[in-house]
Tab-separated table of C-alpha atoms in Angstrom:
chain	number	residue	atom	x	y	z
N	120	UNK	CA	82.581	81.462	138.232
N	121	UNK	CA	83.475	79.159	135.289
N	122	UNK	CA	87.126	79.261	134.141
N	123	UNK	CA	86.189	80.393	130.624
N	124	UNK	CA	84.422	83.471	131.991
N	125	UNK	CA	87.497	84.411	134.008
N	126	UNK	CA	89.698	84.080	130.916
N	127	UNK	CA	87.265	86.186	128.882
N	128	UNK	CA	87.326	88.946	131.464
N	129	UNK	CA	91.129	88.929	131.372
N	130	UNK	CA	91.109	89.211	127.590
N	131	UNK	CA	92.533	92.446	126.188
N	132	UNK	CA	92.808	93.899	122.704
N	133	UNK	CA	96.592	93.501	122.894
N	134	UNK	CA	96.300	89.783	123.681
N	135	UNK	CA	93.971	89.355	120.720
N	136	UNK	CA	96.326	91.209	118.383
N	137	UNK	CA	99.338	89.204	119.612
N	138	UNK	CA	97.474	85.936	119.039
N	139	UNK	CA	96.414	87.108	115.585
N	140	UNK	CA	100.030	87.865	114.662
N	141	UNK	CA	101.082	84.381	115.779
N	142	UNK	CA	98.372	82.819	113.615
N	143	UNK	CA	99.249	84.979	110.633
N	144	UNK	CA	102.908	84.018	110.961
N	145	UNK	CA	102.135	80.303	110.973
N	146	UNK	CA	99.075	80.008	108.722
N	147	UNK	CA	98.863	83.238	106.718
N	148	UNK	CA	95.827	85.409	106.091
N	149	UNK	CA	93.611	82.457	105.170
N	150	UNK	CA	94.325	80.768	108.494
N	151	UNK	CA	93.237	83.735	110.584
N	152	UNK	CA	89.580	83.285	111.466
N	153	UNK	CA	87.654	84.184	114.569
N	154	UNK	CA	87.095	80.474	115.135
N	155	UNK	CA	90.821	79.684	115.217
N	156	UNK	CA	91.387	82.790	117.293
N	157	UNK	CA	88.833	81.752	119.916
N	158	UNK	CA	90.485	78.331	120.107
N	159	UNK	CA	93.926	79.911	120.498
N	160	UNK	CA	92.698	82.220	123.273
N	161	UNK	CA	90.404	79.643	124.901
N	162	UNK	CA	87.498	82.074	124.916
N	163	UNK	CA	84.211	82.689	123.134
N	164	UNK	CA	83.692	84.788	119.981
N	165	UNK	CA	81.633	87.329	121.907
N	166	UNK	CA	84.628	88.259	124.052
N	167	UNK	CA	86.724	88.909	120.934
N	168	UNK	CA	84.006	90.924	119.194
N	169	UNK	CA	83.884	93.123	122.279
N	170	UNK	CA	87.407	94.310	121.416
N	171	UNK	CA	87.565	93.867	117.612
N	172	UNK	CA	84.630	94.340	115.241
N	173	UNK	CA	85.785	92.159	112.330
N	174	UNK	CA	88.745	90.537	110.592
N	175	UNK	CA	89.587	93.700	108.674
N	176	UNK	CA	89.986	95.671	111.880
N	177	UNK	CA	92.070	92.863	113.368
N	178	UNK	CA	94.425	92.775	110.357
N	179	UNK	CA	94.809	96.558	110.517
N	180	UNK	CA	95.602	96.400	114.231
N	181	UNK	CA	98.154	93.602	113.750
N	182	UNK	CA	99.805	95.542	110.926
N	183	UNK	CA	99.970	98.735	112.960
N	184	UNK	CA	101.449	96.901	115.959
N	185	UNK	CA	104.333	95.505	113.913
N	186	UNK	CA	105.041	98.774	112.093
N	187	UNK	CA	105.017	100.697	115.381
N	188	UNK	CA	107.506	98.217	116.849
N	189	UNK	CA	109.696	98.468	113.728
N	190	UNK	CA	109.787	102.275	113.774
N	191	UNK	CA	110.330	103.476	117.358
N	192	UNK	CA	110.807	107.188	117.934
N	193	UNK	CA	114.496	106.703	118.836
N	194	UNK	CA	115.327	104.488	115.850
N	195	UNK	CA	118.992	105.098	114.861
N	196	UNK	CA	120.535	105.047	111.404
N	197	UNK	CA	118.568	107.696	109.539
N	198	UNK	CA	116.778	106.562	106.402
N	199	UNK	CA	118.790	103.330	106.415
N	200	UNK	CA	117.475	102.584	109.903
N	201	UNK	CA	113.884	103.206	108.813
N	202	UNK	CA	114.344	101.084	105.695
N	203	UNK	CA	115.937	98.172	107.565
N	204	UNK	CA	113.331	98.343	110.320
N	205	UNK	CA	110.583	97.770	107.753
N	206	UNK	CA	112.655	95.278	105.759
N	207	UNK	CA	113.299	93.110	108.804
N	208	UNK	CA	109.673	93.322	109.974
N	209	UNK	CA	108.408	92.161	106.585
N	210	UNK	CA	111.060	89.423	106.436
N	211	UNK	CA	109.929	88.125	109.828
N	212	UNK	CA	106.223	88.456	108.979
N	213	UNK	CA	105.811	87.910	105.199
N	214	UNK	CA	102.036	88.503	105.294
N	215	UNK	CA	102.803	92.074	106.378
N	216	UNK	CA	103.829	93.049	102.829
N	217	UNK	CA	100.351	92.341	101.458
N	218	UNK	CA	98.652	94.155	104.311
N	219	UNK	CA	100.840	97.234	103.901
N	220	UNK	CA	100.164	97.325	100.169
N	221	UNK	CA	96.437	96.953	100.809
N	222	UNK	CA	96.314	99.708	103.396
N	223	UNK	CA	98.498	101.987	101.287
N	224	UNK	CA	96.130	101.713	98.324
N	225	UNK	CA	92.752	101.432	100.061
N	226	UNK	CA	93.196	103.352	103.299
N	227	UNK	CA	96.047	105.848	102.894
N	228	UNK	CA	94.540	108.100	105.554
N	229	UNK	CA	94.599	105.403	108.230
N	230	UNK	CA	97.280	105.390	110.891
N	231	UNK	CA	99.804	102.920	109.443
N	232	UNK	CA	100.412	104.772	106.156
N	233	UNK	CA	100.995	108.177	107.789
N	234	UNK	CA	103.206	106.455	110.368
N	235	UNK	CA	105.531	105.054	107.694
N	236	UNK	CA	105.390	108.178	105.534
N	237	UNK	CA	106.224	110.385	108.509
N	238	UNK	CA	109.249	108.262	109.439
N	239	UNK	CA	110.570	108.426	105.879
N	240	UNK	CA	109.629	112.073	105.395
N	241	UNK	CA	111.499	113.237	108.470
N	242	UNK	CA	114.672	111.687	107.096
N	243	UNK	CA	114.069	113.272	103.683
N	244	UNK	CA	113.645	116.656	105.346
N	245	UNK	CA	116.895	116.087	107.265
N	246	UNK	CA	118.648	115.806	103.894
N	247	UNK	CA	117.653	119.426	103.199
N	248	UNK	CA	115.521	118.433	100.221
N	249	UNK	CA	113.546	121.522	99.083
N	250	UNK	CA	109.919	121.603	100.197
N	251	UNK	CA	108.622	121.212	96.660
N	252	UNK	CA	110.537	117.949	96.146
N	253	UNK	CA	109.998	116.303	99.525
N	254	UNK	CA	106.786	114.486	98.605
N	255	UNK	CA	108.350	113.008	95.455
N	256	UNK	CA	111.488	111.905	97.292
N	257	UNK	CA	109.586	110.381	100.218
N	258	UNK	CA	107.164	108.608	97.870
N	259	UNK	CA	110.012	107.100	95.833
N	260	UNK	CA	111.624	105.752	98.985
N	261	UNK	CA	108.302	104.482	100.347
N	262	UNK	CA	107.460	102.507	97.220
N	263	UNK	CA	110.969	101.103	96.896
N	264	UNK	CA	111.135	100.016	100.544
N	265	UNK	CA	107.752	98.289	100.591
N	266	UNK	CA	108.136	96.829	97.115
N	267	UNK	CA	111.663	95.498	97.566
N	268	UNK	CA	111.005	94.204	101.085
N	269	UNK	CA	107.801	92.505	99.948
N	270	UNK	CA	109.502	90.873	96.981
N	271	UNK	CA	112.329	89.681	99.202
N	272	UNK	CA	109.844	88.097	101.606
N	273	UNK	CA	108.101	86.358	98.703
N	274	UNK	CA	111.439	85.083	97.393
N	275	UNK	CA	112.380	83.837	100.847
N	276	UNK	CA	109.192	81.776	101.066
N	277	UNK	CA	110.105	80.053	97.797
N	278	UNK	CA	113.814	79.678	98.446
N	279	UNK	CA	113.670	78.695	102.106
N	280	UNK	CA	116.661	79.477	104.299
N	281	UNK	CA	120.289	78.495	104.665
N	282	UNK	CA	121.314	75.674	102.350
N	283	UNK	CA	117.943	75.670	100.581
N	284	UNK	CA	118.339	79.337	99.632
N	285	UNK	CA	121.868	78.778	98.353
N	286	UNK	CA	120.690	75.853	96.233
N	287	UNK	CA	117.764	77.878	94.905
N	288	UNK	CA	119.946	80.831	93.910
N	289	UNK	CA	122.483	78.496	92.345
N	290	UNK	CA	119.797	76.841	90.223
N	291	UNK	CA	118.470	80.214	89.057
N	292	UNK	CA	121.971	81.406	88.281
N	293	UNK	CA	122.716	78.304	86.212
N	294	UNK	CA	119.442	78.710	84.328
N	295	UNK	CA	120.327	82.316	83.503
N	296	UNK	CA	123.739	81.255	82.261
N	297	UNK	CA	122.045	78.923	79.767
N	298	UNK	CA	119.886	81.650	78.207
N	299	UNK	CA	120.427	82.664	74.602
N	300	UNK	CA	123.362	85.134	74.575
N	301	UNK	CA	121.809	87.188	71.777
N	302	UNK	CA	118.435	87.603	73.500
N	303	UNK	CA	119.667	87.882	77.117
N	304	UNK	CA	123.204	89.316	77.143
N	305	UNK	CA	122.694	91.310	80.356
N	306	UNK	CA	120.946	88.551	82.317
N	307	UNK	CA	123.703	86.087	81.446
N	308	UNK	CA	126.368	88.612	82.441
N	309	UNK	CA	124.956	89.085	85.963
N	310	UNK	CA	124.063	85.443	86.599
N	311	UNK	CA	126.975	84.972	89.002
N	312	UNK	CA	125.893	88.032	90.992
N	313	UNK	CA	122.459	86.445	91.464
N	314	UNK	CA	124.166	83.419	93.017
N	315	UNK	CA	126.329	85.425	95.407
N	316	UNK	CA	124.234	88.435	96.439
N	317	UNK	CA	123.159	89.277	99.990
N	318	UNK	CA	119.526	90.388	100.260
N	319	UNK	CA	120.004	93.058	102.914
N	320	UNK	CA	123.080	94.520	101.242
N	321	UNK	CA	121.267	94.618	97.907
N	322	UNK	CA	118.307	96.319	99.549
N	323	UNK	CA	120.470	99.011	101.152
N	324	UNK	CA	122.337	99.536	97.878
N	325	UNK	CA	118.991	100.395	96.322
N	326	UNK	CA	118.368	102.964	99.057
N	327	UNK	CA	121.769	104.498	98.334
N	328	UNK	CA	120.970	104.731	94.622
N	329	UNK	CA	117.744	106.603	95.357
N	330	UNK	CA	119.514	108.933	97.780
N	331	UNK	CA	122.212	109.592	95.201
N	332	UNK	CA	119.496	110.439	92.691
N	333	UNK	CA	117.841	112.817	95.143
N	334	UNK	CA	121.178	114.532	95.779
N	335	UNK	CA	121.969	114.789	92.069
N	336	UNK	CA	118.530	116.211	91.352
N	337	UNK	CA	119.003	118.968	93.895
N	338	UNK	CA	122.448	119.810	92.518
């Protein structure tokens, strides 16, 4: 039996999804094709199509795999744990932000959206939010988490990491400080905070603001 046939028979959907995630991490959505995937897996396209019908299904499966890993059933930390789980997953896999936004808008009934909404909603219910306000509260948290995490991932791609990020934030901060004080009094006033902020701390502070609003609303 030829070696390629043996490899094809050993191919699984999980192996395909794992390889797709690796390609997405290194090349982005545009770099994920069935041709590059067959080369990565050393198999033929027919073996892949046996497990995955098309690129859309493959992207959905890769997205679901990462979200499932980010939100295990025993995840500690309450809503902060859920938020950080998604934040860190999107930071590690920047393409995930676009896929989550796409699935949220186009396929809200598919598995990944209910999975995230359920994780957030359980924590909202644990806060004793009245039934009539739970959907609003969970939706506000959902949109903040995905939006803020996605924006952070986009910023990270531009700024780089380590010294590059510090230099990028410093340059933005200096540019803000040079704005017209009459037109941009607030932006100039917070320029130093832009230079010094920590992304994860800022993200969690936003969660706390939303939770404080939920609490105040119920009072």
